[in-house]
Coordinates of C-alpha atoms in Angstrom, one line a residue:
Chain X
M4 CA 18.8 2.0 -311.7
S5 CA 20.6 -1.4 -311.7
A6 CA 19.4 -4.5 -310.0
A7 CA 22.2 -4.1 -307.5
D8 CA 20.8 -0.7 -306.3
T9 CA 17.3 -2.0 -305.7
T10 CA 18.7 -4.8 -303.5
T11 CA 20.5 -2.3 -301.3
P12 CA 18.0 -2.7 -298.4
T13 CA 18.7 -6.3 -298.0
E14 CA 22.3 -5.4 -297.1
V15 CA 21.4 -2.8 -294.5
P16 CA 21.4 -4.8 -291.3
P17 CA 18.6 -3.4 -289.1
P18 CA 15.8 -2.5 -291.4
M19 CA 14.4 0.4 -289.3
S20 CA 17.4 2.1 -288.0
V21 CA 19.0 5.2 -289.7
P22 CA 22.7 4.9 -289.2
P23 CA 23.8 7.2 -286.4
P24 CA 26.1 9.9 -287.6
S25 CA 28.9 8.8 -285.2
R26 CA 29.1 5.4 -287.0
P27 CA 31.4 5.5 -290.0
V28 CA 29.3 4.9 -293.1
L29 CA 30.6 2.1 -295.3
P30 CA 32.7 3.7 -298.0
R31 CA 31.7 1.0 -300.5
R32 CA 28.2 2.3 -301.0
K33 CA 26.5 5.6 -300.4
R34 CA 23.0 5.3 -299.0
T35 CA 21.0 6.7 -301.9
F36 CA 17.3 7.5 -302.0
N37 CA 15.4 4.5 -303.2
A38 CA 12.3 5.3 -305.1
T39 CA 11.0 1.7 -305.5
P40 CA 9.1 1.4 -302.1
W41 CA 7.5 4.8 -302.7
L42 CA 6.4 3.8 -306.1
L43 CA 4.9 0.6 -304.6
L44 CA 3.1 2.6 -301.9
A45 CA 1.9 5.4 -304.2
P46 CA -1.5 4.0 -305.2
C47 CA -2.3 2.9 -301.7
L48 CA -1.4 6.3 -300.2
L49 CA -3.2 8.1 -302.9
I50 CA -6.5 6.3 -302.3
L51 CA -6.2 6.7 -298.5
V52 CA -5.4 10.4 -298.7
L53 CA -8.3 11.0 -301.0
V54 CA -11.0 9.0 -299.3
L55 CA -9.8 9.0 -295.8
G56 CA -7.5 12.0 -295.3
Y57 CA -9.8 14.5 -296.9
P58 CA -12.9 13.4 -295.0
L59 CA -10.9 13.4 -291.8
V60 CA -9.9 17.0 -292.4
R61 CA -13.5 17.8 -293.3
L62 CA -14.7 16.2 -290.1
V63 CA -12.5 18.5 -288.1
T64 CA -13.6 21.6 -290.1
L65 CA -17.2 20.7 -290.0
S66 CA -17.2 20.4 -286.2
F67 CA -16.2 24.1 -286.2
Q68 CA -18.9 25.2 -288.6
K69 CA -22.6 25.8 -288.6
F70 CA -23.7 23.1 -291.1
G71 CA -27.3 22.1 -291.5
Q72 CA -29.8 21.4 -294.2
S73 CA -29.4 24.8 -295.9
Q74 CA -25.6 24.5 -296.0
L75 CA -25.9 21.0 -297.4
W76 CA -28.0 22.3 -300.3
G77 CA -25.8 25.3 -300.7
F78 CA -28.5 27.9 -299.9
L79 CA -26.4 29.3 -297.1
P80 CA -22.6 29.4 -296.6
A81 CA -21.1 27.3 -293.9
D82 CA -20.2 29.9 -291.2
W83 CA -17.3 29.3 -288.8
I84 CA -18.6 29.3 -285.3
G85 CA -15.6 28.3 -283.2
F86 CA -16.2 25.9 -280.4
D87 CA -20.0 26.5 -280.4
N88 CA -20.7 22.9 -281.6
F89 CA -18.5 21.5 -278.9
T90 CA -19.9 23.7 -276.1
G91 CA -23.4 22.9 -277.4
V92 CA -22.7 19.2 -277.1
L93 CA -20.8 19.3 -273.8
D94 CA -23.4 21.5 -272.1
D95 CA -26.1 19.0 -273.0
G96 CA -26.8 16.7 -270.1
E97 CA -28.0 14.0 -272.4
F98 CA -24.6 13.9 -274.1
W99 CA -22.9 12.9 -270.8
A100 CA -25.4 10.2 -270.2
V101 CA -24.6 8.9 -273.6
V102 CA -20.9 9.0 -272.9
V103 CA -21.3 7.1 -269.7
R104 CA -23.6 4.6 -271.3
T105 CA -21.2 4.0 -274.2
V106 CA -18.2 3.5 -271.9
V107 CA -20.1 1.1 -269.7
F108 CA -21.5 -0.8 -272.7
A109 CA -18.2 -1.1 -274.5
A110 CA -16.3 -2.0 -271.3
G111 CA -18.9 -4.8 -270.6
C112 CA -18.5 -6.1 -274.2
V113 CA -14.7 -6.1 -274.0
I114 CA -14.5 -7.8 -270.6
F115 CA -17.0 -10.5 -271.4
T116 CA -15.5 -11.1 -274.8
M117 CA -12.0 -11.4 -273.5
V118 CA -12.9 -13.6 -270.4
A119 CA -15.2 -15.9 -272.4
G120 CA -12.6 -16.1 -275.3
M121 CA -9.8 -17.0 -272.9
L122 CA -11.8 -19.6 -271.1
I123 CA -13.0 -21.2 -274.3
A124 CA -9.5 -21.2 -275.8
L125 CA -8.2 -22.9 -272.7
L126 CA -11.1 -25.4 -272.7
L127 CA -10.4 -26.3 -276.3
Q128 CA -6.9 -27.5 -275.3
Q129 CA -8.5 -30.0 -273.0
V130 CA -11.3 -31.5 -275.1
S131 CA -11.2 -34.4 -277.5
G132 CA -10.5 -33.7 -281.2
W133 CA -14.1 -34.2 -282.3
V134 CA -15.5 -31.7 -279.7
K135 CA -12.8 -29.2 -280.7
T136 CA -13.9 -29.6 -284.4
L137 CA -17.6 -29.1 -283.5
V138 CA -16.9 -26.0 -281.4
N139 CA -14.6 -24.6 -284.1
I140 CA -17.2 -25.0 -286.8
V141 CA -19.8 -23.1 -284.6
L142 CA -17.3 -20.4 -283.8
V143 CA -16.5 -19.8 -287.4
A144 CA -20.2 -19.8 -288.3
S145 CA -20.9 -17.1 -285.8
W146 CA -17.8 -15.2 -286.7
G147 CA -18.7 -15.2 -290.4
M148 CA -22.3 -14.3 -289.9
P149 CA -23.0 -10.8 -291.3
I150 CA -23.6 -8.5 -288.3
V151 CA -27.0 -7.5 -289.7
V152 CA -28.0 -11.1 -290.1
A153 CA -26.9 -11.9 -286.5
T154 CA -28.8 -8.8 -285.2
T155 CA -31.9 -9.9 -287.1
V156 CA -31.6 -13.4 -285.6
F157 CA -31.2 -12.1 -282.1
K158 CA -34.2 -9.9 -282.5
W159 CA -36.1 -13.0 -283.3
L160 CA -34.7 -15.0 -280.4
F161 CA -35.7 -12.2 -278.0
D162 CA -39.1 -11.5 -279.6
A163 CA -41.7 -10.6 -276.9
D164 CA -44.5 -12.9 -278.1
Y165 CA -42.9 -15.6 -280.2
G166 CA -39.3 -15.6 -279.1
I167 CA -37.8 -18.9 -278.2
L168 CA -36.0 -17.4 -275.2
N169 CA -39.2 -16.3 -273.5
A170 CA -40.7 -19.7 -274.3
L171 CA -37.8 -21.6 -272.8
L172 CA -37.6 -19.4 -269.7
S173 CA -41.3 -19.9 -269.2
K174 CA -40.8 -23.6 -268.9
L175 CA -38.9 -23.1 -265.7
P176 CA -41.1 -23.5 -262.7
G177 CA -42.6 -20.2 -261.5
V178 CA -41.3 -18.2 -264.4
E179 CA -43.8 -16.6 -266.8
M180 CA -42.0 -14.6 -269.5
I181 CA -44.3 -14.9 -272.6
G182 CA -44.9 -11.3 -273.7
H183 CA -41.9 -10.0 -271.8
N184 CA -40.4 -7.1 -273.8
W185 CA -36.6 -7.2 -273.5
F186 CA -36.4 -3.8 -275.0
A187 CA -38.8 -2.0 -272.8
S188 CA -35.9 -0.7 -270.7
G189 CA -32.6 0.6 -271.9
P190 CA -30.3 -1.4 -269.6
Q191 CA -32.0 -4.7 -270.3
G192 CA -32.2 -4.1 -274.0
L193 CA -28.5 -3.0 -274.1
A194 CA -27.6 -6.2 -272.2
V195 CA -29.2 -8.2 -275.0
I196 CA -27.3 -6.2 -277.5
M197 CA -24.1 -6.8 -275.5
L198 CA -24.8 -10.5 -275.6
L199 CA -25.1 -10.2 -279.4
V200 CA -21.8 -8.3 -279.7
V201 CA -20.0 -10.7 -277.4
W202 CA -21.4 -13.7 -279.3
G203 CA -20.0 -12.2 -282.5
A204 CA -16.7 -11.2 -281.1
V205 CA -15.7 -14.2 -279.1
P206 CA -14.7 -16.4 -282.1
F207 CA -11.9 -14.2 -283.3
V208 CA -10.5 -14.0 -279.7
V209 CA -10.7 -17.8 -279.3
I210 CA -9.1 -18.6 -282.6
T211 CA -6.3 -16.1 -282.1
L212 CA -5.7 -17.2 -278.5
S213 CA -5.8 -20.8 -279.5
A214 CA -3.1 -20.1 -282.1
G215 CA -1.1 -18.4 -279.4
L216 CA -1.5 -21.2 -276.9
T217 CA 0.1 -23.7 -279.4
Q218 CA 3.2 -21.5 -279.1
V219 CA 3.5 -22.0 -275.4
P220 CA 6.4 -24.4 -275.0
A221 CA 5.3 -27.6 -273.3
E222 CA 8.7 -27.9 -271.5
L223 CA 8.0 -24.6 -269.7
E224 CA 4.7 -25.8 -268.4
E225 CA 6.3 -29.1 -267.4
A226 CA 9.1 -27.3 -265.6
A227 CA 6.6 -25.2 -263.7
R228 CA 4.6 -28.3 -262.8
L229 CA 7.7 -30.0 -261.4
D230 CA 8.4 -26.9 -259.4
G231 CA 5.0 -27.4 -257.8
A232 CA 2.9 -24.9 -259.7
G233 CA -0.8 -25.7 -259.9
A234 CA -3.0 -25.1 -263.0
W235 CA -3.6 -21.5 -261.9
G236 CA 0.0 -20.9 -261.2
I237 CA 1.1 -22.2 -264.6
F238 CA -1.6 -20.1 -266.3
R239 CA -0.6 -17.0 -264.3
H240 CA 3.2 -17.3 -264.6
V241 CA 3.8 -19.2 -267.8
T242 CA 0.8 -18.9 -270.2
L243 CA -0.3 -15.4 -269.5
P244 CA 3.1 -13.7 -270.0
I245 CA 3.6 -15.5 -273.3
L246 CA 0.2 -14.5 -274.5
K247 CA 0.5 -10.9 -273.3
P248 CA 1.2 -9.3 -276.7
L249 CA -1.8 -11.1 -278.2
I250 CA -4.0 -10.2 -275.3
V251 CA -3.0 -6.5 -275.5
M252 CA -3.7 -6.5 -279.2
L253 CA -7.1 -8.3 -278.9
T254 CA -8.2 -6.1 -276.0
T255 CA -7.4 -2.8 -277.8
L256 CA -9.0 -4.0 -281.0
S257 CA -12.1 -5.0 -279.0
V258 CA -12.2 -1.6 -277.4
I259 CA -12.0 0.1 -280.8
W260 CA -14.7 -2.2 -282.3
D261 CA -17.0 -2.1 -279.3
M262 CA -16.9 1.7 -279.1
G263 CA -17.8 1.7 -282.7
V264 CA -20.8 -0.6 -282.5
F265 CA -23.6 0.8 -284.7
P266 CA -25.7 -1.6 -286.7
Q267 CA -26.4 -3.8 -283.7
V268 CA -28.2 -1.0 -281.9
F269 CA -29.6 0.7 -285.1
V270 CA -31.1 -2.5 -286.6
M271 CA -32.2 -3.9 -283.3
R272 CA -34.2 -0.7 -282.7
N273 CA -35.6 -0.5 -286.2
G274 CA -33.5 2.5 -287.2
H275 CA -34.8 4.7 -284.4
P276 CA -33.0 4.0 -281.1
E277 CA -34.9 5.4 -278.2
P278 CA -33.1 7.9 -276.0
E279 CA -32.1 5.2 -273.4
F280 CA -30.5 3.1 -276.2
Q281 CA -28.3 5.9 -277.6
I282 CA -24.6 5.3 -277.6
L283 CA -22.0 7.7 -279.1
T284 CA -22.2 6.4 -282.6
T285 CA -26.0 6.4 -282.9
Y286 CA -26.1 9.7 -281.1
S287 CA -23.8 11.3 -283.6
Y288 CA -25.7 9.8 -286.5
D289 CA -29.0 11.1 -285.0
R290 CA -27.6 14.6 -284.6
A291 CA -26.4 14.7 -288.2
F292 CA -29.0 12.9 -290.2
V293 CA -32.2 13.1 -288.1
V294 CA -31.8 16.6 -286.5
N295 CA -29.8 17.7 -289.6
D296 CA -27.1 19.3 -287.6
Y297 CA -24.0 18.0 -289.3
G298 CA -21.7 20.3 -287.3
Q299 CA -22.8 19.0 -284.0
G300 CA -22.8 15.4 -285.3
S301 CA -19.2 15.9 -286.4
A302 CA -18.3 17.3 -283.1
I303 CA -19.6 14.2 -281.4
A304 CA -17.8 12.0 -283.8
L305 CA -14.6 13.8 -283.2
I306 CA -15.0 13.5 -279.4
T307 CA -15.4 9.8 -279.9
V308 CA -12.2 9.6 -282.0
L309 CA -10.4 11.5 -279.3
L310 CA -11.7 9.2 -276.6
L311 CA -10.2 6.3 -278.6
L312 CA -6.8 7.9 -279.1
G313 CA -5.5 6.8 -275.7
V314 CA -6.4 3.2 -276.5
V315 CA -4.9 3.5 -279.9
A316 CA -1.5 4.5 -278.5
V317 CA -1.2 1.2 -276.7
Y318 CA -2.2 -0.8 -279.8
M319 CA 0.1 1.2 -282.0
R320 CA 3.1 0.3 -279.8
Q321 CA 2.3 -3.3 -279.9
M322 CA 1.7 -3.4 -283.7
L323 CA 4.9 -1.5 -284.3
K324 CA 6.8 -4.0 -282.3
I325 CA 5.3 -6.8 -284.4
G326 CA 6.1 -4.9 -287.6
E327 CA 9.7 -4.6 -286.5
V328 CA 10.3 -8.3 -285.8
E329 CA 11.4 -9.0 -289.3
Chain V
M76 CA 4.5 -39.2 -268.8
S77 CA 1.2 -38.8 -266.9
T78 CA 0.8 -40.3 -263.5
L79 CA -3.0 -40.5 -264.0
A80 CA -4.4 -44.0 -264.7
P81 CA -5.9 -44.2 -268.2
G82 CA -9.4 -44.5 -266.8
A83 CA -9.1 -41.4 -264.7
R84 CA -7.6 -39.6 -267.6
R85 CA -10.6 -40.5 -269.8
K86 CA -13.0 -39.5 -267.1
S87 CA -11.4 -36.1 -266.7
K88 CA -11.6 -35.6 -270.5
A89 CA -15.3 -36.5 -270.4
G90 CA -15.9 -33.6 -268.1
W91 CA -14.1 -31.2 -270.4
N92 CA -15.9 -32.6 -273.4
L93 CA -19.3 -32.0 -271.7
L94 CA -18.3 -28.4 -271.1
G95 CA -17.1 -28.2 -274.7
L96 CA -20.5 -29.5 -276.0
L97 CA -22.2 -26.9 -273.8
V98 CA -20.2 -24.2 -275.6
F99 CA -21.1 -25.8 -278.9
V100 CA -24.8 -25.8 -278.1
T101 CA -24.9 -22.2 -276.7
A102 CA -22.8 -20.6 -279.4
G103 CA -24.6 -22.6 -282.1
F104 CA -28.1 -22.0 -281.0
P105 CA -28.8 -18.7 -282.8
V106 CA -27.6 -20.3 -286.1
Y107 CA -29.7 -23.4 -285.4
W108 CA -32.8 -21.3 -284.6
M109 CA -32.3 -19.2 -287.8
L110 CA -32.2 -22.4 -289.9
N111 CA -35.0 -24.1 -288.0
T112 CA -37.3 -21.1 -288.4
A113 CA -36.3 -20.6 -292.1
F114 CA -37.4 -24.1 -293.0
K115 CA -40.5 -24.6 -290.8
P116 CA -44.0 -23.7 -291.9
A117 CA -44.6 -19.9 -291.3
K118 CA -47.5 -20.6 -289.0
D119 CA -45.4 -22.7 -286.7
A120 CA -42.9 -19.9 -286.4
I121 CA -45.5 -17.8 -284.5
D122 CA -46.4 -20.4 -282.0
P123 CA -46.0 -19.0 -278.5
D124 CA -44.7 -22.4 -277.4
P125 CA -42.4 -23.3 -280.3
S126 CA -41.0 -26.8 -280.6
L127 CA -37.2 -27.0 -280.3
L128 CA -37.1 -29.7 -283.0
P129 CA -37.9 -29.0 -286.7
T130 CA -41.7 -29.2 -287.4
G131 CA -41.9 -30.2 -291.0
L132 CA -39.8 -28.9 -293.9
T133 CA -40.9 -26.2 -296.3
L134 CA -39.3 -23.9 -298.8
G135 CA -42.3 -21.5 -298.6
N136 CA -40.4 -19.0 -296.5
F137 CA -37.8 -18.7 -299.1
S138 CA -40.2 -18.0 -302.0
R139 CA -42.0 -15.5 -299.7
A140 CA -38.6 -13.8 -298.9
L141 CA -37.9 -13.5 -302.6
D142 CA -41.3 -12.0 -303.2
I143 CA -41.2 -9.4 -300.5
A144 CA -38.7 -7.3 -302.3
D145 CA -36.3 -7.7 -305.2
F146 CA -33.6 -10.0 -304.0
W147 CA -31.3 -10.5 -307.0
G148 CA -30.9 -6.8 -307.6
P149 CA -29.4 -6.1 -304.2
V150 CA -27.3 -9.3 -304.4
G151 CA -26.0 -8.3 -307.8
R152 CA -25.1 -4.9 -306.5
S153 CA -23.4 -6.4 -303.5
L154 CA -21.4 -8.7 -305.7
I155 CA -20.3 -5.8 -308.0
V156 CA -19.2 -3.7 -305.0
S157 CA -17.5 -6.5 -303.1
L158 CA -15.6 -7.9 -306.1
S159 CA -14.4 -4.5 -307.2
V160 CA -13.2 -3.6 -303.7
V161 CA -11.4 -6.9 -303.5
A162 CA -9.7 -6.5 -306.9
I163 CA -8.5 -3.0 -306.2
G164 CA -7.7 -3.7 -302.5
V165 CA -5.6 -6.8 -303.1
V166 CA -3.6 -5.4 -306.0
V167 CA -2.9 -2.0 -304.4
G168 CA -2.5 -3.7 -301.0
T169 CA 0.1 -6.2 -302.3
L170 CA 2.2 -3.5 -303.7
A171 CA 2.1 -1.5 -300.5
A172 CA 2.7 -4.6 -298.4
L173 CA 5.8 -5.4 -300.4
A174 CA 7.1 -1.9 -299.8
I175 CA 6.8 -2.1 -296.1
S176 CA 7.9 -5.7 -295.7
R177 CA 10.8 -5.9 -298.2
F178 CA 12.3 -2.4 -298.2
A179 CA 14.1 -0.3 -295.6
F180 CA 13.4 3.3 -296.3
R181 CA 13.1 6.6 -294.6
G182 CA 9.5 7.1 -293.5
R183 CA 8.7 3.4 -293.3
R184 CA 7.7 3.8 -289.7
V185 CA 5.5 6.8 -290.5
V186 CA 3.7 4.8 -293.2
I187 CA 3.1 1.8 -291.0
V188 CA 1.8 4.0 -288.2
G189 CA -0.4 5.8 -290.7
I190 CA -1.9 2.6 -292.2
L191 CA -2.5 1.2 -288.7
A192 CA -4.0 4.5 -287.4
V193 CA -6.6 4.8 -290.1
Q194 CA -8.0 1.4 -289.0
M195 CA -8.8 3.1 -285.7
V196 CA -11.1 5.7 -287.1
P197 CA -14.7 4.4 -286.5
L198 CA -16.7 4.3 -289.8
V199 CA -19.5 6.1 -288.1
A200 CA -17.3 9.1 -287.4
M201 CA -16.5 9.3 -291.1
I202 CA -20.0 8.9 -292.4
I203 CA -20.9 12.7 -292.3
P204 CA -17.8 14.0 -294.2
V205 CA -17.9 11.0 -296.6
F206 CA -21.5 11.7 -297.3
L207 CA -20.7 15.3 -298.1
L208 CA -17.7 14.4 -300.2
L209 CA -19.7 12.0 -302.3
N210 CA -22.4 14.6 -302.6
D211 CA -19.9 17.1 -303.9
L212 CA -18.3 14.6 -306.3
D213 CA -21.7 13.6 -307.7
Q214 CA -21.0 10.1 -306.4
Y215 CA -23.9 9.8 -303.9
D216 CA -26.2 6.9 -304.6
K217 CA -23.7 5.4 -307.0
L218 CA -22.0 2.0 -306.6
S219 CA -18.6 3.6 -307.7
G220 CA -18.9 6.0 -304.7
L221 CA -19.6 3.1 -302.4
I222 CA -16.6 1.1 -303.8
I223 CA -14.2 4.1 -303.1
T224 CA -15.4 4.4 -299.6
Y225 CA -15.1 0.7 -298.8
L226 CA -11.4 0.9 -299.8
T227 CA -10.9 3.1 -296.7
F228 CA -11.3 0.1 -294.4
I229 CA -10.4 -2.7 -296.8
L230 CA -7.0 -1.3 -297.9
P231 CA -5.4 -0.9 -294.4
F232 CA -6.6 -4.4 -293.7
T233 CA -5.2 -6.0 -296.9
V234 CA -1.9 -4.2 -296.5
W235 CA -1.4 -5.4 -293.0
T236 CA -2.4 -9.0 -293.5
L237 CA -0.5 -9.4 -296.8
R238 CA 2.5 -8.0 -295.0
G239 CA 2.0 -10.9 -292.5
F240 CA 2.1 -13.4 -295.3
I241 CA 5.1 -11.8 -297.1
V242 CA 7.3 -11.7 -294.1
N243 CA 6.8 -15.4 -293.7
I244 CA 8.5 -16.0 -297.1
P245 CA 12.2 -16.1 -296.6
K246 CA 14.1 -13.3 -298.3
E247 CA 16.9 -15.8 -299.1
L248 CA 14.6 -17.4 -301.8
E249 CA 14.5 -14.1 -303.7
E250 CA 18.2 -13.5 -303.3
A251 CA 18.9 -17.0 -304.6
A252 CA 16.8 -16.4 -307.6
M253 CA 18.6 -13.1 -308.2
V254 CA 21.9 -14.8 -307.9
D255 CA 20.7 -17.1 -310.6
G256 CA 20.0 -14.2 -312.9
C257 CA 16.5 -13.1 -312.1
S258 CA 15.6 -9.4 -311.9
P259 CA 13.9 -8.2 -308.7
T260 CA 10.6 -8.2 -310.6
G261 CA 11.3 -11.7 -312.0
A262 CA 12.3 -13.0 -308.6
F263 CA 9.0 -11.7 -307.2
L264 CA 6.9 -13.2 -310.0
R265 CA 8.6 -16.5 -310.1
V266 CA 9.5 -17.1 -306.4
V267 CA 7.5 -14.9 -304.1
F268 CA 4.2 -14.7 -306.0
P269 CA 3.5 -18.5 -306.1
L270 CA 4.2 -18.7 -302.3
L271 CA 2.1 -15.6 -301.6
A272 CA -0.9 -16.7 -303.7
P273 CA -2.6 -18.8 -301.0
G274 CA -2.3 -15.8 -298.6
M275 CA -3.7 -13.5 -301.3
V276 CA -6.7 -15.8 -301.8
A277 CA -7.4 -15.9 -298.1
T278 CA -7.1 -12.1 -297.8
S279 CA -9.4 -11.7 -300.8
V280 CA -12.0 -13.9 -299.4
Y281 CA -11.8 -12.2 -296.0
A282 CA -11.9 -8.7 -297.6
F283 CA -14.9 -9.9 -299.7
V284 CA -16.8 -10.9 -296.6
Q285 CA -16.1 -7.6 -294.9
A286 CA -17.3 -5.6 -297.9
W287 CA -20.3 -7.8 -298.4
N288 CA -21.3 -7.4 -294.7
E289 CA -20.9 -3.7 -294.5
Y290 CA -24.1 -2.0 -293.4
L291 CA -23.7 1.6 -292.5
Y292 CA -22.2 3.1 -295.7
A293 CA -24.5 0.9 -297.8
L294 CA -27.5 2.3 -295.9
M295 CA -26.4 5.9 -295.9
L296 CA -24.8 6.3 -299.4
L297 CA -27.4 4.5 -301.5
S298 CA -31.0 5.1 -301.9
Q299 CA -33.6 2.4 -301.6
K300 CA -33.6 1.6 -305.3
N301 CA -29.9 0.9 -305.2
Q302 CA -29.7 -0.9 -301.9
T303 CA -27.3 -3.8 -301.3
A304 CA -27.9 -7.2 -299.8
T305 CA -27.3 -6.3 -296.1
V306 CA -29.8 -3.4 -296.3
W307 CA -32.3 -5.6 -298.2
L308 CA -32.8 -7.6 -295.0
G309 CA -34.5 -4.5 -293.5
N310 CA -37.4 -4.9 -295.9
F311 CA -39.0 -7.6 -293.6
T312 CA -39.7 -5.1 -290.9
T313 CA -42.6 -2.8 -291.8
K314 CA -44.9 -0.8 -289.6
H315 CA -47.3 -3.7 -289.7
G316 CA -44.7 -5.8 -287.8
T317 CA -42.0 -8.3 -288.8
E318 CA -42.4 -11.4 -290.9
Y319 CA -40.0 -13.5 -289.0
A320 CA -40.1 -16.8 -290.9
P321 CA -39.4 -15.3 -294.3
M322 CA -36.9 -13.0 -292.6
M323 CA -35.0 -16.0 -291.3
A324 CA -35.1 -17.5 -294.8
G325 CA -33.6 -14.2 -296.1
S326 CA -31.0 -14.3 -293.3
T327 CA -30.1 -17.9 -294.3
M328 CA -29.6 -16.9 -297.9
M329 CA -27.3 -14.1 -296.8
A330 CA -25.4 -16.0 -294.2
V331 CA -24.8 -19.4 -295.6
P332 CA -22.6 -18.6 -298.6
I333 CA -20.5 -16.1 -296.5
V334 CA -20.1 -18.6 -293.7
V335 CA -19.0 -21.3 -296.1
L336 CA -16.4 -19.0 -297.7
F337 CA -15.3 -18.0 -294.2
L338 CA -14.9 -21.6 -293.1
L339 CA -12.6 -22.3 -296.1
V340 CA -10.1 -19.6 -295.3
Q341 CA -10.3 -18.9 -291.6
R342 CA -7.4 -21.0 -290.5
K343 CA -5.1 -19.3 -293.0
M344 CA -6.5 -15.9 -292.0
A345 CA -5.9 -16.3 -288.3
A346 CA -2.3 -17.3 -289.2
G347 CA -1.9 -14.2 -291.3
L348 CA -3.5 -11.8 -288.9
T349 CA -1.3 -12.8 -286.1
A350 CA 1.9 -13.5 -288.0
G351 CA 4.8 -12.5 -285.7
A352 CA 2.5 -11.5 -282.9
V353 CA 3.5 -14.3 -280.5
K354 CA 7.1 -14.4 -281.7
G355 CA 7.3 -10.7 -280.9

């Protein structure tokens, strides 16, 4: 294959479109199969199929099998049991409580992350350079903190007896919080975990939105101001529409990440989350590795993936649009 | 431009600055408290009325942290795993990113959707089948097994970010080189590669951090004797309670190098991650 052949794509005007049959194909050059991109992709696709494709298929098959300790060690064959794992899971009242808890928890995380992220990004546009630098350093520090480290630190902040938070709150008149166990109740404990998740997630949102805000043309804001728009009006009608693709992307990513929260709950509860702390991820883990029912664990994991599919569709459209710009 | 008097302008800025400092203090407090506890005498850490300011400086917590369980073993294993993942991820990822950003071919869309879609699958959902797969392949409790599984989330990430860096390099540069007699490979090596190198460094660092921080697979796929650095932190919590001061020293040792690395490349990364997002 000559150099001229491999450069063919640069001469095909829109990179994604297959020429419609009605359009006359340029007689000069026939569109031939080009092996180069596939050769470049081969190692990547090979790895992904092996370590991702295969387990994904296995996840689906597992969820239709009876698979426990005996099957794991090969003492018994894995029997096909149809939808039994799913009906077993769906008939369980606890499962629905977990689903509701997960959705509320993830929604709370996403909303707080996005709102705080947007407010801080806007604030950073107003502050002096040195304040901006200080805030940026702190944001990157909390972004870069390993999740397990962050969880450990939050566990310490909220410690019942020696935690700084209880000590500080107790300084307020009429408040006595020393010894208060934040994890005695599920909702309160999950609120602390939500704070931890939001604290870790806000930096990415702020930094991305800040980058986006620099792209908002100053002339547009100026024009809106001359037309009598207030700060809110400018934000609503100028800034927001320009940032929309970024916001959609960040929100979907947040949903995906926050539905997948695991170490924060797992480590915070010392590896054994109580029933009122179970979310879909820890629940699936529990079923598989604590109860040793890998079939039901897989069914729960699969249901989680299906729940996410709707969100993914939105994200996918956005990313495809981005991928097609060039 | 502004109709505000200079004084009023400065005053309005002062208000915003105050708010900004409030964000700084709130967001930074957990980090500050980690450092503060790590360096203060252990007995001061368990004071029910702790002092907000540092109370004396000691390295005792660090030596205690190193004593509690082997530290360098897990760190060494984390290094091996993370560096291997980065090396494979960046080389394989660059090739794939070149394919989807520089070539038009049938199936490109499917490949892009596929690479994006796999990022959606939560790691926890995969842990059961991955565990069984590694068990079957005799890779359970082996670093090589962990390296392979980390590629599942590192590869889609490197492909997508490197794509972002590549599309920012004008195609015309390559074409000009080829007009001057370079082969496509030569044009890539002499023109694109030097421009892409900073992006590759940023992607590598970021991927390294992700691999280093991973917890769930490291916990599930390795036994205690082979544990990595993130799992090592769990050693401070025993049934007799938690040793917080050494734990914060351990946390500091884990977090500081990563945060510094992160600080170095974050600006470049944010640019790569969102390349084209706003323009689109």
